PDB file of C-alpha atoms in Angstrom:
ATOM      1  CA  MET A  12      20.820 -18.458  34.843  1.00 64.00           C
ATOM      2  CA  ARG A  13      20.357 -21.258  32.686  1.00 79.00           C
ATOM      3  CA  ARG A  14      16.616 -21.724  34.449  1.00 79.00           C
ATOM      4  CA  ARG A  15      15.104 -18.293  33.208  1.00 79.00           C
ATOM      5  CA  THR A  16      16.721 -18.769  29.583  1.00 81.00           C
ATOM      6  CA  THR A  17      14.688 -21.507  29.845  1.00 81.00           C
ATOM      7  CA  ILE A  18      11.350 -20.279  31.135  1.00 79.00           C
ATOM      8  CA  ILE A  19      11.844 -16.431  28.540  1.00 78.00           C
ATOM      9  CA  THR A  20      12.436 -18.953  25.576  1.00 79.00           C
ATOM     10  CA  ALA A  21       9.281 -21.003  26.720  1.00 75.00           C
ATOM     11  CA  ALA A  22       7.623 -17.948  27.247  1.00 75.00           C
ATOM     12  CA  ALA A  23       8.577 -16.254  23.941  1.00 75.00           C
ATOM     13  CA  VAL A  24       6.971 -19.563  22.138  1.00 76.00           C
ATOM     14  CA  VAL A  25       3.856 -19.672  23.802  1.00 75.00           C
ATOM     15  CA  ALA A  26       3.271 -16.109  22.651  1.00 74.00           C
ATOM     16  CA  ALA A  27       3.884 -16.216  19.264  1.00 71.00           C
ATOM     17  CA  GLY A  28       2.446 -19.753  19.336  1.00 73.00           C
ATOM     18  CA  LEU A  29      -1.005 -17.724  20.786  1.00 73.00           C
ATOM     19  CA  GLY A  30      -0.382 -14.730  18.688  1.00 70.00           C
ATOM     20  CA  LEU A  31      -0.414 -16.768  15.489  1.00 67.00           C
ATOM     21  CA  GLY A  32      -3.082 -18.929  16.578  1.00 70.00           C
ATOM     22  CA  ILE A  33      -5.442 -15.041  17.033  1.00 71.00           C
ATOM     23  CA  TRP A  34      -4.386 -13.854  13.683  1.00 68.00           C
ATOM     24  CA  LEU A  35      -4.732 -17.577  11.973  1.00 69.00           C
ATOM     25  CA  ALA A  36      -8.772 -16.879  13.695  1.00 66.00           C
ATOM     26  CA  GLN A  37      -9.456 -13.476  12.139  1.00 70.00           C
ATOM     27  CA  PRO A  38     -12.000 -13.652   9.175  1.00 75.00           C
ATOM     28  CA  SER A  39     -10.158 -13.048   5.445  1.00 84.00           C
ATOM     29  CA  TYR A  40     -11.419  -9.878   3.701  1.00 86.00           C
ATOM     30  CA  ASP A  41     -13.058 -12.564   1.181  1.00 87.00           C
ATOM     31  CA  ASP A  42     -14.855 -13.859   4.507  1.00 87.00           C
ATOM     32  CA  MET A  43     -16.256 -10.058   5.097  1.00 88.00           C
ATOM     33  CA  VAL A  44     -17.168  -9.571   1.955  1.00 89.00           C
ATOM     34  CA  LYS A  45     -19.143 -12.848   1.516  1.00 90.00           C
ATOM     35  CA  ASP A  46     -20.265 -12.564   4.729  1.00 90.00           C
ATOM     36  CA  CYS A  47     -21.670  -8.790   3.941  1.00 91.00           C
ATOM     37  CA  GLN A  48     -23.337  -9.726   0.517  1.00 89.00           C
ATOM     38  CA  LYS A  49     -25.443 -11.937   3.261  1.00 90.00           C
ATOM     39  CA  ALA A  50     -26.535  -9.262   5.321  1.00 89.00           C
ATOM     40  CA  LEU A  51     -26.996  -6.597   2.706  1.00 91.00           C
ATOM     41  CA  ASN A  52     -31.258  -6.185   2.941  1.00 89.00           C
ATOM     42  CA  PRO A  53     -33.628  -3.393   2.309  1.00 88.00           C
ATOM     43  CA  THR A  54     -32.730  -0.991   4.730  1.00 87.00           C
ATOM     44  CA  ALA A  55     -28.931  -0.807   4.266  1.00 87.00           C
ATOM     45  CA  THR A  56     -28.019   2.495   2.689  1.00 85.00           C
ATOM     46  CA  LYS A  57     -24.804   3.818   1.838  1.00 86.00           C
ATOM     47  CA  THR A  58     -24.090   5.271   5.629  1.00 86.00           C
ATOM     48  CA  HIS A  59     -26.326   2.683   7.339  1.00 87.00           C
ATOM     49  CA  ARG A  60     -24.377  -0.797   6.860  1.00 90.00           C
ATOM     50  CA  PRO A  61     -25.349  -4.048   8.259  1.00 90.00           C
ATOM     51  CA  GLY A  62     -22.677  -4.692  10.996  1.00 87.00           C
ATOM     52  CA  ALA A  63     -21.335  -7.668   8.880  1.00 87.00           C
ATOM     53  CA  CYS A  64     -20.433  -5.170   6.864  1.00 90.00           C
ATOM     54  CA  ASP A  65     -17.778  -2.626   8.973  1.00 88.00           C
ATOM     55  CA  GLY A  66     -14.483  -3.728   7.713  1.00 86.00           C
ATOM     56  CA  LEU A  67     -15.012  -3.288   4.068  1.00 89.00           C
ATOM     57  CA  LYS A  68     -13.836  -0.519   2.060  1.00 91.00           C
ATOM     58  CA  GLN A  69     -16.349   2.374   1.349  1.00 91.00           C
ATOM     59  CA  ASP A  70     -15.660   1.696  -2.637  1.00 92.00           C
ATOM     60  CA  ASP A  71     -15.931  -2.358  -2.154  1.00 90.00           C
ATOM     61  CA  TYR A  72     -19.208  -1.747   0.374  1.00 91.00           C
ATOM     62  CA  ASP A  73     -20.632   0.536  -2.238  1.00 92.00           C
ATOM     63  CA  THR A  74     -20.099  -1.485  -5.114  1.00 91.00           C
ATOM     64  CA  LEU A  75     -21.820  -4.740  -3.013  1.00 91.00           C
ATOM     65  CA  LEU A  76     -24.641  -1.938  -2.201  1.00 92.00           C
ATOM     66  CA  MET A  77     -25.115  -1.411  -5.739  1.00 91.00           C
ATOM     67  CA  ALA A  78     -24.691  -5.198  -7.238  1.00 89.00           C
ATOM     68  CA  TRP A  79     -27.320  -5.952  -4.824  1.00 89.00           C
ATOM     69  CA  THR A  80     -29.364  -3.142  -5.376  1.00 88.00           C
ATOM     70  CA  LEU A  81     -29.607  -3.662  -8.840  1.00 85.00           C
ATOM     71  CA  GLN A  82     -29.975  -7.578  -8.345  1.00 84.00           C
ATOM     72  CA  HIS A  83     -33.084  -6.699  -5.983  1.00 81.00           C
ATOM     73  CA  ALA A  84     -34.436  -4.778  -8.780  1.00 79.00           C
ATOM     74  CA  ILE A  85     -34.141  -7.183 -12.214  1.00 75.00           C
ATOM     75  CA  LYS A  86     -35.558  -9.546  -9.761  1.00 75.00           C
ATOM     76  CA  ASP A  87     -38.919  -7.567  -8.907  1.00 75.00           C
ATOM     77  CA  MET A  88     -39.645  -6.623 -12.309  1.00 74.00           C
ATOM     78  CA  PRO A  89     -42.155  -8.547 -14.368  1.00 76.00           C
ATOM     79  CA  LYS A  90     -40.838 -11.188 -16.732  1.00 70.00           C
ATOM     80  CA  GLY A  91     -41.519  -9.787 -19.637  1.00 66.00           C
ATOM     81  CA  GLU A  92     -39.550  -7.049 -18.953  1.00 67.00           C
ATOM     82  CA  ARG A  93     -36.549  -7.694 -17.674  1.00 61.00           C
ATOM     83  CA  ASP A  94     -34.636  -8.153 -21.716  1.00 62.00           C
ATOM     84  CA  VAL A  95     -35.576  -6.271 -24.292  1.00 53.00           C
ATOM     85  CA  LEU A  96     -33.359  -9.087 -27.004  1.00 55.00           C
ATOM     86  CA  ASP A  97     -34.821 -12.385 -27.578  1.00 53.00           C
ATOM     87  CA  TYR A  98     -32.024 -14.422 -26.497  1.00 53.00           C
ATOM     88  CA  TYR A  99     -32.588 -18.244 -27.100  1.00 53.00           C
ATOM     89  CA  ASP A 100     -32.175 -20.846 -24.207  1.00 55.00           C
ATOM     90  CA  ASP A 101     -28.234 -21.303 -25.328  1.00 57.00           C
ATOM     91  CA  GLY A 102     -27.729 -18.096 -24.181  1.00 56.00           C
ATOM     92  CA  SER A 103     -26.785 -16.774 -27.457  1.00 59.00           C
ATOM     93  CA  ILE A 104     -27.947 -13.582 -29.915  1.00 60.00           C
ATOM     94  CA  ASN A 105     -28.680 -16.013 -32.326  1.00 59.00           C
ATOM     95  CA  GLY A 106     -30.160 -13.688 -34.830  1.00 57.00           C
ATOM     96  CA  SER A 107     -32.205 -12.199 -32.180  1.00 53.00           C
ATOM     97  CA  LEU A 108     -30.840  -8.492 -33.322  1.00 52.00           C
ATOM     98  CA  THR A 109     -31.703  -9.136 -36.903  1.00 52.00           C
ATOM     99  CA  ASP A 110     -35.643  -8.501 -38.006  1.00 51.00           C
ATOM    100  CA  GLU A 111     -36.440 -12.464 -38.649  1.00 50.00           C
ATOM    101  CA  PRO A 112     -39.396 -13.662 -36.933  1.00 48.00           C
TER     102      PRO A 112
END
């Protein structure tokens, strides 16, 4: 009886260790979001996801897709049309909303 208890206990510990190892090896949701961001491309649509985006919630995927689309739309614009305000190099407005030259 004692030998059987030892074997059962050892098997349970090994199974628990394997289960924990498998669980820890799974990517986190944040990792899946980062992988999805890298995988987005011009062929990605609301219904046609890259494989790296399969595990994301629909709202999160839609937000990433919209941000990616906006980022590339701005990047593809001529540089003179990207900003209608006259910002200075320090990132502040510095009077650019006034009529001063």
